[in-house]
């Protein structure tokens, strides 16, 4: 039986090719994901480990939790602590570290590093072992800076050039004093690093005379644990915490691994979808192969083969196919992993140098996935093959589905579908968090139910295409009849395309509806023409608000200044605003009271008012970071949203309690409204700073929606793999169907249907099957998009379903194009069949 199975594989090489390709694509996706993520993770871990070479023990401030009426705060690492750390017996040296966001512009005024990867810090003394200089000298004073070599190369800077940069808003123009190399993870990931001398860095990052961290190097012969113990005894335990360099490196490695794990999981989900779609092709292929070999299998039974042996022979064929596909997929996956690493560089990103990591786990996963998926998909056809009675060898009657089996299938499908719809509808009545798991479970049930019911659905839906098919004459009529001749085969072929289109449609509906909701939110909540903020979301210097208020054409402006406070024993963040201007800059619906922010009168959003039981006139006490308290009165309660929410009070009341005032945003209204000229005027007033974003309402909407748009584009690309697999399924089904119907096609040619008619018949059959899958996918996708939107609506009041009719039509057209393209080779093959040979074929 083993030799028989191998001969069958070799005898059906062409028919199994598409199956091998389908499995190979899925396996390549899995192995490519593992190779890429393992390579990136290994490179960053090795690089980060080098970054801790100069750190044996790190001393960091110990955050003091909020308690009672006291606001939590982070104590300062003082010069005295630095001196103490450097004098412990096992310490060779102690370095004070200061850092923060620092945007560096290139010679064209554009940001050199990414928004979140632009960093700045301090260079310690005349020679800092952390940052070896390759040109120039150590920085001295506010007018000198060092740049990392990669950023300097990208921006075209050299020693002696003037560079534009910003820490919290105002533009600085120091001279490049030197260029250094570094293993800093932000730099290797494509960011930038600028270094100042220590006093300058302390002034720029708001750390006057203090540090963010103290790095201690051990003397030869002193271990990290021993040095840590000495520092713990010498420094105040309630204010600082100490960590060994090894622990920092291990924690960093774990953080990198966890970050890559999220990416790996996301990519493997799409690989799983592609493999799931591939199972339909495998099951279809082996079902048709078994049906075409009914006589052969029955003869094996007649000469003594048991049912188990017949089943085993089909599974052996599946094993061989899966093994070949697994090996091919692994090789392709290695290429994909290498290509993705190169692609990162082509998009402007970079990562540390390192070898391509092909772990034993990756090899095992590729082979196991290829073999197991193929054998599982082939198990049911193998089981059916074993049930063929020997008497079938005498008349070549293929075993057809009985009425009882069809009734059972339709009943099971109806139950799954009803259960799925019921669970999804129930989930739409829940809130956003608790409804996610039930909705996911309901979606799985519904997809399974629709798949099981697809043979039943195929007849009425394909029958609806009859008027269109009549336009193509006899070829159209034959194509429609062929597409419903074997409903199970049609269903399996269409379902592969249905799954891909369901996910794509659902994501498109969600993204379009979210964009509309965000646009509506921005339009209804903000009257300001512009909102000004830092590129990475870090705080703005108060000087920015002052410069904007003094700019020609600005009629109203207000900073949004956040500060932590304690109210009724709970931590609350207050937003300080210009009380006289905030009502002109916002358009929030006031539920109770009035929108008055003046003196000690405040406004609060509806959620907080409900939580604390506040109404207009309620009095409360806020405790600030300086230890002082302020009695406040609720003047009004408004509807908050994702753009504006919380407790607003007048800046004049809040700012005196803050040691380092900083603004998250500044809202601006101008006499001329939003225009290119106005935006340019504001940018010029701020020194044309690349670190600052000046956004109108549309920019704000696009900024928020950018995450969804990026995710949607990724989904399109990743689900494209599933669609490609589905196309292979259509090609395979049609090719094997043409082989199966060789005699029939020969008869049609003999009675006058020309080659063009044969081609048209096969193409129309493929078109009908693809459109059938497309219609099901669009229907399910819209339903899932609506249901998921109901959950989003619990958090976003402006959310409403928006159907992107244009894209839906495009998706349906693309489904048709898939069908036409998939039919090219099978149609050509059918048209080239020899008439006499086809008629004599069995």
Tab-separated table of N, CA and C in Angstrom, residues 390-536:
chain	number	residue	atom	x	y	z
A	390	UNK	N	-16.524	-2.820	-2.633
A	390	UNK	CA	-15.862	-3.447	-3.783
A	390	UNK	C	-16.738	-3.541	-5.014
A	391	UNK	N	-18.055	-3.678	-4.832
A	391	UNK	CA	-18.942	-3.824	-5.981
A	391	UNK	C	-18.918	-2.597	-6.879
A	392	UNK	N	-18.463	-1.467	-6.334
A	392	UNK	CA	-18.396	-0.253	-7.156
A	392	UNK	C	-17.408	-0.410	-8.292
A	393	UNK	N	-16.486	-1.369	-8.151
A	393	UNK	CA	-15.510	-1.593	-9.216
A	393	UNK	C	-16.157	-2.112	-10.479
A	394	UNK	N	-17.327	-2.700	-10.358
A	394	UNK	CA	-17.961	-3.310	-11.532
A	394	UNK	C	-18.699	-2.293	-12.387
A	395	UNK	N	-19.142	-1.206	-11.781
A	395	UNK	CA	-19.938	-0.257	-12.569
A	395	UNK	C	-19.422	1.180	-12.489
A	396	UNK	N	-18.331	1.415	-11.760
A	396	UNK	CA	-17.711	2.752	-11.636
A	396	UNK	C	-18.674	3.801	-11.113
A	397	UNK	N	-19.638	3.376	-10.283
A	397	UNK	CA	-20.579	4.341	-9.720
A	397	UNK	C	-19.917	5.035	-8.527
A	398	UNK	N	-19.788	6.329	-8.611
A	398	UNK	CA	-19.172	7.081	-7.509
A	398	UNK	C	-20.174	7.210	-6.380
A	399	UNK	N	-19.695	7.091	-5.178
A	399	UNK	CA	-20.568	7.246	-4.017
A	399	UNK	C	-20.994	8.701	-3.895
A	400	UNK	N	-22.282	8.937	-3.932
A	400	UNK	CA	-22.797	10.312	-3.852
A	400	UNK	C	-23.397	10.559	-2.481
A	401	UNK	N	-23.460	11.816	-2.137
A	401	UNK	CA	-24.018	12.175	-0.835
A	401	UNK	C	-25.477	11.786	-0.779
A	402	UNK	N	-25.863	11.126	0.294
A	402	UNK	CA	-27.250	10.715	0.444
A	402	UNK	C	-28.086	11.882	0.946
A	403	UNK	N	-29.422	11.741	0.778
A	403	UNK	CA	-30.316	12.787	1.265
A	403	UNK	C	-30.165	12.963	2.766
A	404	UNK	N	-29.971	11.817	3.461
A	404	UNK	CA	-29.825	11.867	4.911
A	404	UNK	C	-28.596	12.691	5.305
A	405	UNK	N	-27.467	12.487	4.598
A	405	UNK	CA	-26.244	13.223	4.934
A	405	UNK	C	-26.393	14.714	4.644
A	406	UNK	N	-27.108	15.053	3.552
A	406	UNK	CA	-27.316	16.466	3.226
A	406	UNK	C	-28.201	17.143	4.258
A	407	UNK	N	-29.264	16.430	4.710
A	407	UNK	CA	-30.160	16.975	5.735
A	407	UNK	C	-29.378	17.202	7.031
A	408	UNK	N	-28.532	16.218	7.384
A	408	UNK	CA	-27.731	16.347	8.597
A	408	UNK	C	-26.779	17.541	8.490
A	409	UNK	N	-26.122	17.686	7.326
A	409	UNK	CA	-25.185	18.802	7.118
A	409	UNK	C	-25.903	20.138	7.223
A	410	UNK	N	-27.054	20.252	6.553
A	410	UNK	CA	-27.789	21.517	6.579
A	410	UNK	C	-28.296	21.840	7.979
A	411	UNK	N	-28.703	20.796	8.731
A	411	UNK	CA	-29.179	21.017	10.098
A	411	UNK	C	-28.050	21.534	10.981
A	412	UNK	N	-26.888	20.893	10.874
A	412	UNK	CA	-25.732	21.324	11.669
A	412	UNK	C	-25.331	22.751	11.292
A	413	UNK	N	-25.314	23.036	9.976
A	413	UNK	CA	-24.959	24.372	9.525
A	413	UNK	C	-25.921	25.430	10.036
A	414	UNK	N	-27.222	25.097	10.006
A	414	UNK	CA	-28.235	26.047	10.479
A	414	UNK	C	-28.073	26.307	11.972
A	415	UNK	N	-27.767	25.265	12.745
A	415	UNK	CA	-27.593	25.419	14.188
A	415	UNK	C	-26.368	26.287	14.499
A	416	UNK	N	-25.262	26.019	13.798
A	416	UNK	CA	-24.057	26.829	14.011
A	416	UNK	C	-24.316	28.283	13.627
A	417	UNK	N	-24.980	28.493	12.479
A	417	UNK	CA	-25.252	29.858	12.019
A	417	UNK	C	-26.138	30.602	13.004
A	418	UNK	N	-27.205	29.940	13.449
A	418	UNK	CA	-28.124	30.570	14.401
A	418	UNK	C	-27.404	30.889	15.709
A	419	UNK	N	-26.570	29.954	16.174
A	419	UNK	CA	-25.830	30.188	17.416
A	419	UNK	C	-24.866	31.359	17.252
A	420	UNK	N	-24.181	31.405	16.107
A	420	UNK	CA	-23.236	32.494	15.870
A	420	UNK	C	-23.917	33.843	15.839
A	421	UNK	N	-25.027	33.945	15.116
A	421	UNK	CA	-25.762	35.213	15.033
A	421	UNK	C	-26.276	35.623	16.407
A	422	UNK	N	-26.798	34.645	17.161
A	422	UNK	CA	-27.334	34.939	18.497
A	422	UNK	C	-26.247	35.470	19.425
A	423	UNK	N	-25.083	34.825	19.429
A	423	UNK	CA	-23.991	35.255	20.299
A	423	UNK	C	-23.500	36.640	19.898
A	424	UNK	N	-23.380	36.893	18.586
A	424	UNK	CA	-22.910	38.209	18.116
A	424	UNK	C	-23.906	39.295	18.501
A	425	UNK	N	-25.192	39.041	18.298
A	425	UNK	CA	-26.206	40.040	18.659
A	425	UNK	C	-26.196	40.308	20.157
A	426	UNK	N	-25.985	39.245	20.947
A	426	UNK	CA	-25.900	39.434	22.404
A	426	UNK	C	-24.675	40.268	22.761
A	427	UNK	N	-23.562	40.033	22.049
A	427	UNK	CA	-22.326	40.772	22.328
A	427	UNK	C	-22.485	42.257	22.020
A	428	UNK	N	-23.318	42.596	21.032
A	428	UNK	CA	-23.493	44.014	20.669
A	428	UNK	C	-24.196	44.803	21.766
A	429	UNK	N	-24.841	44.109	22.715
A	429	UNK	CA	-25.517	44.806	23.810
A	429	UNK	C	-24.592	45.033	24.996
A	430	UNK	N	-23.353	44.485	24.933
A	430	UNK	CA	-22.400	44.624	26.024
A	430	UNK	C	-21.513	45.844	25.783
A	431	UNK	N	-20.661	46.148	26.780
A	431	UNK	CA	-19.728	47.257	26.577
A	431	UNK	C	-18.502	46.772	25.809
A	432	UNK	N	-17.615	47.721	25.478
A	432	UNK	CA	-16.504	47.410	24.583
A	432	UNK	C	-15.585	46.306	25.061
A	433	UNK	N	-15.308	46.228	26.372
A	433	UNK	CA	-14.367	45.231	26.886
A	433	UNK	C	-15.005	43.860	27.027
A	434	UNK	N	-16.143	43.796	27.697
A	434	UNK	CA	-16.761	42.494	27.965
A	434	UNK	C	-17.352	41.855	26.724
A	435	UNK	N	-17.603	42.634	25.671
A	435	UNK	CA	-18.227	42.080	24.477
A	435	UNK	C	-17.267	41.516	23.451
A	436	UNK	N	-15.950	41.750	23.626
A	436	UNK	CA	-14.990	41.327	22.608
A	436	UNK	C	-14.897	39.811	22.483
A	437	UNK	N	-14.732	39.116	23.612
A	437	UNK	CA	-14.582	37.656	23.573
A	437	UNK	C	-15.836	36.976	23.028
A	438	UNK	N	-17.052	37.318	23.518
A	438	UNK	CA	-18.254	36.693	22.942
A	438	UNK	C	-18.407	36.964	21.447
A	439	UNK	N	-18.058	38.179	21.017
A	439	UNK	CA	-18.203	38.486	19.603
A	439	UNK	C	-17.235	37.657	18.762
A	440	UNK	N	-15.996	37.484	19.233
A	440	UNK	CA	-15.044	36.646	18.518
A	440	UNK	C	-15.526	35.212	18.430
A	441	UNK	N	-16.064	34.696	19.535
A	441	UNK	CA	-16.593	33.325	19.542
A	441	UNK	C	-17.773	33.198	18.591
A	442	UNK	N	-18.673	34.191	18.618
A	442	UNK	CA	-19.824	34.169	17.715
A	442	UNK	C	-19.417	34.236	16.260
A	443	UNK	N	-18.357	35.018	15.953
A	443	UNK	CA	-17.878	35.123	14.573
A	443	UNK	C	-17.370	33.776	14.072
A	444	UNK	N	-16.641	33.041	14.939
A	444	UNK	CA	-16.142	31.717	14.552
A	444	UNK	C	-17.306	30.775	14.277
A	445	UNK	N	-18.303	30.785	15.159
A	445	UNK	CA	-19.475	29.924	14.968
A	445	UNK	C	-20.200	30.255	13.662
A	446	UNK	N	-20.346	31.555	13.378
A	446	UNK	CA	-21.073	31.968	12.182
A	446	UNK	C	-20.325	31.574	10.912
A	447	UNK	N	-19.006	31.757	10.892
A	447	UNK	CA	-18.224	31.389	9.706
A	447	UNK	C	-18.313	29.885	9.464
A	448	UNK	N	-18.214	29.097	10.551
A	448	UNK	CA	-18.338	27.635	10.404
A	448	UNK	C	-19.721	27.280	9.880
A	449	UNK	N	-20.747	27.923	10.454
A	449	UNK	CA	-22.113	27.637	10.018
A	449	UNK	C	-22.349	27.968	8.562
A	450	UNK	N	-21.884	29.127	8.133
A	450	UNK	CA	-22.065	29.515	6.727
A	450	UNK	C	-21.285	28.572	5.812
A	451	UNK	N	-20.074	28.173	6.231
A	451	UNK	CA	-19.303	27.234	5.422
A	451	UNK	C	-20.052	25.913	5.250
A	452	UNK	N	-20.618	25.412	6.346
A	452	UNK	CA	-21.363	24.147	6.270
A	452	UNK	C	-22.603	24.302	5.394
A	453	UNK	N	-23.222	25.480	5.426
A	453	UNK	CA	-24.448	25.721	4.645
A	453	UNK	C	-24.166	26.137	3.204
A	454	UNK	N	-22.910	26.380	2.876
A	454	UNK	CA	-22.601	26.913	1.547
A	454	UNK	C	-23.135	26.068	0.399
A	455	UNK	N	-23.074	24.720	0.447
A	455	UNK	CA	-23.675	23.938	-0.656
A	455	UNK	C	-25.153	24.241	-0.834
A	456	UNK	N	-25.892	24.420	0.283
A	456	UNK	CA	-27.316	24.738	0.198
A	456	UNK	C	-27.521	26.132	-0.380
A	457	UNK	N	-26.647	27.078	0.003
A	457	UNK	CA	-26.789	28.451	-0.468
A	457	UNK	C	-26.382	28.606	-1.930
A	458	UNK	N	-25.547	27.701	-2.411
A	458	UNK	CA	-25.000	27.864	-3.762
A	458	UNK	C	-26.089	27.827	-4.830
A	459	UNK	N	-27.058	26.954	-4.684
A	459	UNK	CA	-28.076	26.820	-5.747
A	459	UNK	C	-28.898	28.097	-5.941
A	460	UNK	N	-29.529	28.655	-4.880
A	460	UNK	CA	-30.323	29.870	-5.125
A	460	UNK	C	-29.492	31.068	-5.551
A	461	UNK	N	-28.286	31.228	-4.962
A	461	UNK	CA	-27.469	32.388	-5.299
A	461	UNK	C	-26.922	32.304	-6.722
A	462	UNK	N	-26.484	31.104	-7.112
A	462	UNK	CA	-25.985	30.945	-8.487
A	462	UNK	C	-27.134	31.012	-9.479
A	463	UNK	N	-28.327	30.516	-9.063
A	463	UNK	CA	-29.503	30.606	-9.938
A	463	UNK	C	-29.852	32.062	-10.233
A	464	UNK	N	-29.540	32.955	-9.286
A	464	UNK	CA	-29.827	34.376	-9.491
A	464	UNK	C	-29.011	34.952	-10.633
A	465	UNK	N	-27.907	34.274	-10.971
A	465	UNK	CA	-27.063	34.735	-12.073
A	465	UNK	C	-27.530	34.217	-13.426
A	466	UNK	N	-28.629	33.439	-13.437
A	466	UNK	CA	-29.113	32.837	-14.685
A	466	UNK	C	-29.390	33.865	-15.780
A	467	UNK	N	-30.090	34.982	-15.481
A	467	UNK	CA	-30.340	35.972	-16.548
A	467	UNK	C	-29.059	36.493	-17.192
A	468	UNK	N	-28.022	36.680	-16.367
A	468	UNK	CA	-26.747	37.159	-16.892
A	468	UNK	C	-26.084	36.092	-17.753
A	469	UNK	N	-26.187	34.841	-17.323
A	469	UNK	CA	-25.563	33.744	-18.052
A	469	UNK	C	-26.206	33.527	-19.425
A	470	UNK	N	-27.517	33.814	-19.518
A	470	UNK	CA	-28.215	33.612	-20.807
A	470	UNK	C	-27.619	34.481	-21.900
A	471	UNK	N	-27.027	35.611	-21.499
A	471	UNK	CA	-26.445	36.511	-22.503
A	471	UNK	C	-25.275	35.859	-23.232
A	472	UNK	N	-24.709	34.791	-22.649
A	472	UNK	CA	-23.566	34.112	-23.255
A	472	UNK	C	-23.965	32.825	-23.964
A	473	UNK	N	-25.261	32.688	-24.172
A	473	UNK	CA	-25.741	31.541	-24.957
A	473	UNK	C	-25.547	30.214	-24.254
A	474	UNK	N	-25.271	29.169	-25.074
A	474	UNK	CA	-25.160	27.822	-24.555
A	474	UNK	C	-23.986	27.688	-23.581
A	475	UNK	N	-22.883	28.441	-23.827
A	475	UNK	CA	-21.727	28.383	-22.925
A	475	UNK	C	-22.107	28.878	-21.529
A	476	UNK	N	-22.922	29.928	-21.468
A	476	UNK	CA	-23.361	30.451	-20.181
A	476	UNK	C	-24.269	29.487	-19.462
A	477	UNK	N	-25.180	28.842	-20.193
A	477	UNK	CA	-26.089	27.869	-19.583
A	477	UNK	C	-25.321	26.681	-19.018
A	478	UNK	N	-24.372	26.182	-19.800
A	478	UNK	CA	-23.564	25.046	-19.350
A	478	UNK	C	-22.716	25.426	-18.131
A	479	UNK	N	-22.172	26.657	-18.123
A	479	UNK	CA	-21.349	27.101	-17.000
A	479	UNK	C	-22.164	27.143	-15.714
A	480	UNK	N	-23.409	27.639	-15.822
A	480	UNK	CA	-24.252	27.708	-14.617
A	480	UNK	C	-24.576	26.308	-14.116
A	481	UNK	N	-24.892	25.405	-15.033
A	481	UNK	CA	-25.217	24.037	-14.633
A	481	UNK	C	-23.996	23.339	-14.020
A	482	UNK	N	-22.822	23.568	-14.591
A	482	UNK	CA	-21.610	22.944	-14.063
A	482	UNK	C	-21.293	23.437	-12.649
A	483	UNK	N	-21.551	24.725	-12.401
A	483	UNK	CA	-21.204	25.306	-11.099
A	483	UNK	C	-22.081	24.789	-9.966
A	484	UNK	N	-23.278	24.273	-10.298
A	484	UNK	CA	-24.142	23.725	-9.240
A	484	UNK	C	-24.231	22.203	-9.316
A	485	UNK	N	-23.483	21.605	-10.227
A	485	UNK	CA	-23.533	20.149	-10.377
A	485	UNK	C	-23.008	19.457	-9.128
A	486	UNK	N	-21.922	19.968	-8.579
A	486	UNK	CA	-21.358	19.408	-7.353
A	486	UNK	C	-21.297	20.515	-6.310
A	487	UNK	N	-22.407	20.720	-5.554
A	487	UNK	CA	-22.472	21.851	-4.613
A	487	UNK	C	-21.359	21.843	-3.571
A	488	UNK	N	-20.945	20.656	-3.124
A	488	UNK	CA	-19.911	20.596	-2.089
A	488	UNK	C	-18.579	21.144	-2.626
A	489	UNK	N	-18.258	20.748	-3.851
A	489	UNK	CA	-17.015	21.216	-4.450
A	489	UNK	C	-17.068	22.721	-4.680
A	490	UNK	N	-18.182	23.187	-5.197
A	490	UNK	CA	-18.360	24.627	-5.419
A	490	UNK	C	-18.255	25.385	-4.106
A	491	UNK	N	-18.874	24.814	-3.054
A	491	UNK	CA	-18.857	25.473	-1.747
A	491	UNK	C	-17.445	25.581	-1.198
A	492	UNK	N	-16.689	24.477	-1.284
A	492	UNK	CA	-15.322	24.492	-0.753
A	492	UNK	C	-14.452	25.485	-1.514
A	493	UNK	N	-14.635	25.552	-2.831
A	493	UNK	CA	-13.850	26.481	-3.652
A	493	UNK	C	-14.207	27.930	-3.334
A	494	UNK	N	-15.508	28.217	-3.225
A	494	UNK	CA	-15.965	29.583	-2.954
A	494	UNK	C	-15.624	30.011	-1.528
A	495	UNK	N	-15.642	29.054	-0.586
A	495	UNK	CA	-15.400	29.404	0.817
A	495	UNK	C	-14.003	29.938	1.026
A	496	UNK	N	-13.030	29.423	0.274
A	496	UNK	CA	-11.660	29.910	0.409
A	496	UNK	C	-11.588	31.408	0.116
A	497	UNK	N	-12.283	31.829	-0.940
A	497	UNK	CA	-12.309	33.253	-1.289
A	497	UNK	C	-13.184	34.028	-0.311
A	498	UNK	N	-14.254	33.389	0.162
A	498	UNK	CA	-15.183	34.043	1.083
A	498	UNK	C	-14.484	34.508	2.352
A	499	UNK	N	-13.610	33.677	2.920
A	499	UNK	CA	-12.957	34.010	4.191
A	499	UNK	C	-12.079	35.246	4.035
A	500	UNK	N	-11.268	35.276	2.994
A	500	UNK	CA	-10.416	36.445	2.766
A	500	UNK	C	-11.223	37.717	2.598
A	501	UNK	N	-12.289	37.665	1.787
A	501	UNK	CA	-13.108	38.859	1.551
A	501	UNK	C	-13.904	39.262	2.789
A	502	UNK	N	-14.288	38.294	3.620
A	502	UNK	CA	-14.990	38.617	4.860
A	502	UNK	C	-14.122	39.490	5.749
A	503	UNK	N	-12.883	39.092	5.930
A	503	UNK	CA	-11.976	39.849	6.793
A	503	UNK	C	-11.642	41.209	6.201
A	504	UNK	N	-11.369	41.247	4.901
A	504	UNK	CA	-11.037	42.512	4.252
A	504	UNK	C	-12.223	43.476	4.311
A	505	UNK	N	-13.416	42.976	4.025
A	505	UNK	CA	-14.612	43.831	4.044
A	505	UNK	C	-14.900	44.335	5.448
A	506	UNK	N	-14.837	43.440	6.438
A	506	UNK	CA	-15.099	43.845	7.819
A	506	UNK	C	-14.154	44.938	8.272
A	507	UNK	N	-12.857	44.789	7.969
A	507	UNK	CA	-11.878	45.803	8.362
A	507	UNK	C	-12.120	47.120	7.635
A	508	UNK	N	-12.510	47.051	6.363
A	508	UNK	CA	-12.764	48.265	5.591
A	508	UNK	C	-13.963	49.024	6.140
A	509	UNK	N	-15.030	48.301	6.472
A	509	UNK	CA	-16.228	48.929	7.039
A	509	UNK	C	-15.883	49.596	8.364
A	510	UNK	N	-15.113	48.897	9.206
A	510	UNK	CA	-14.727	49.452	10.502
A	510	UNK	C	-13.872	50.709	10.331
A	511	UNK	N	-12.878	50.634	9.440
A	511	UNK	CA	-11.969	51.769	9.254
A	511	UNK	C	-12.720	52.989	8.725
A	512	UNK	N	-13.602	52.793	7.739
A	512	UNK	CA	-14.366	53.907	7.189
A	512	UNK	C	-15.287	54.540	8.222
A	513	UNK	N	-15.931	53.707	9.029
A	513	UNK	CA	-16.841	54.217	10.057
A	513	UNK	C	-16.071	54.967	11.142
A	514	UNK	N	-14.892	54.433	11.511
A	514	UNK	CA	-14.078	55.108	12.528
A	514	UNK	C	-13.585	56.467	12.025
A	515	UNK	N	-13.157	56.518	10.766
A	515	UNK	CA	-12.702	57.793	10.202
A	515	UNK	C	-13.826	58.825	10.241
A	516	UNK	N	-15.032	58.403	9.873
A	516	UNK	CA	-16.189	59.308	9.905
A	516	UNK	C	-16.461	59.774	11.330
A	517	UNK	N	-16.373	58.844	12.305
A	517	UNK	CA	-16.640	59.193	13.697
A	517	UNK	C	-15.607	60.182	14.225
A	518	UNK	N	-14.342	59.975	13.862
A	518	UNK	CA	-13.277	60.869	14.324
A	518	UNK	C	-13.435	62.246	13.702
A	519	UNK	N	-13.758	62.303	12.411
A	519	UNK	CA	-14.010	63.594	11.751
A	519	UNK	C	-15.152	64.341	12.447
A	520	UNK	N	-16.210	63.594	12.754
A	520	UNK	CA	-17.379	64.189	13.391
A	520	UNK	C	-17.033	64.682	14.798
A	521	UNK	N	-16.199	63.911	15.497
A	521	UNK	CA	-15.788	64.281	16.850
A	521	UNK	C	-14.976	65.573	16.828
A	522	UNK	N	-14.012	65.652	15.893
A	522	UNK	CA	-13.179	66.848	15.800
A	522	UNK	C	-14.011	68.068	15.464
A	523	UNK	N	-14.946	67.891	14.531
A	523	UNK	CA	-15.770	69.026	14.102
A	523	UNK	C	-16.694	69.500	15.223
A	524	UNK	N	-17.186	68.549	16.051
A	524	UNK	CA	-18.163	68.922	17.070
A	524	UNK	C	-17.517	69.382	18.372
A	525	UNK	N	-16.239	69.022	18.607
A	525	UNK	CA	-15.633	69.337	19.894
A	525	UNK	C	-14.718	70.552	19.855
A	526	UNK	N	-14.192	70.888	18.673
A	526	UNK	CA	-13.151	71.925	18.603
A	526	UNK	C	-13.588	73.089	17.704
A	527	UNK	N	-13.506	74.296	18.240
A	527	UNK	CA	-13.711	75.496	17.435
A	527	UNK	C	-12.381	76.095	16.984
A	528	UNK	N	-11.323	75.729	17.665
A	528	UNK	CA	-10.002	76.259	17.341
A	528	UNK	C	-9.635	75.908	15.907
A	529	UNK	N	-8.878	76.786	15.268
A	529	UNK	CA	-8.421	76.511	13.906
A	529	UNK	C	-7.248	75.542	13.910
A	530	UNK	N	-6.397	75.629	14.962
A	530	UNK	CA	-5.205	74.790	15.019
A	530	UNK	C	-4.960	74.291	16.437
A	531	UNK	N	-4.347	73.116	16.503
A	531	UNK	CA	-3.847	72.575	17.772
A	531	UNK	C	-2.359	72.336	17.589
A	532	UNK	N	-1.547	72.906	18.483
A	532	UNK	CA	-0.085	72.823	18.388
A	532	UNK	C	0.426	71.871	19.459
A	533	UNK	N	1.314	70.946	19.056
A	533	UNK	CA	1.870	69.984	20.004
A	533	UNK	C	3.256	69.542	19.534
A	534	UNK	N	3.975	68.819	20.405
A	534	UNK	CA	5.260	68.248	20.025
A	534	UNK	C	5.027	67.034	19.138
A	535	UNK	N	5.993	66.739	18.277
A	535	UNK	CA	5.843	65.646	17.316
A	535	UNK	C	5.659	64.304	18.003
A	536	UNK	N	6.270	64.112	19.173
A	536	UNK	CA	6.186	62.818	19.848
A	536	UNK	C	5.225	62.831	21.023
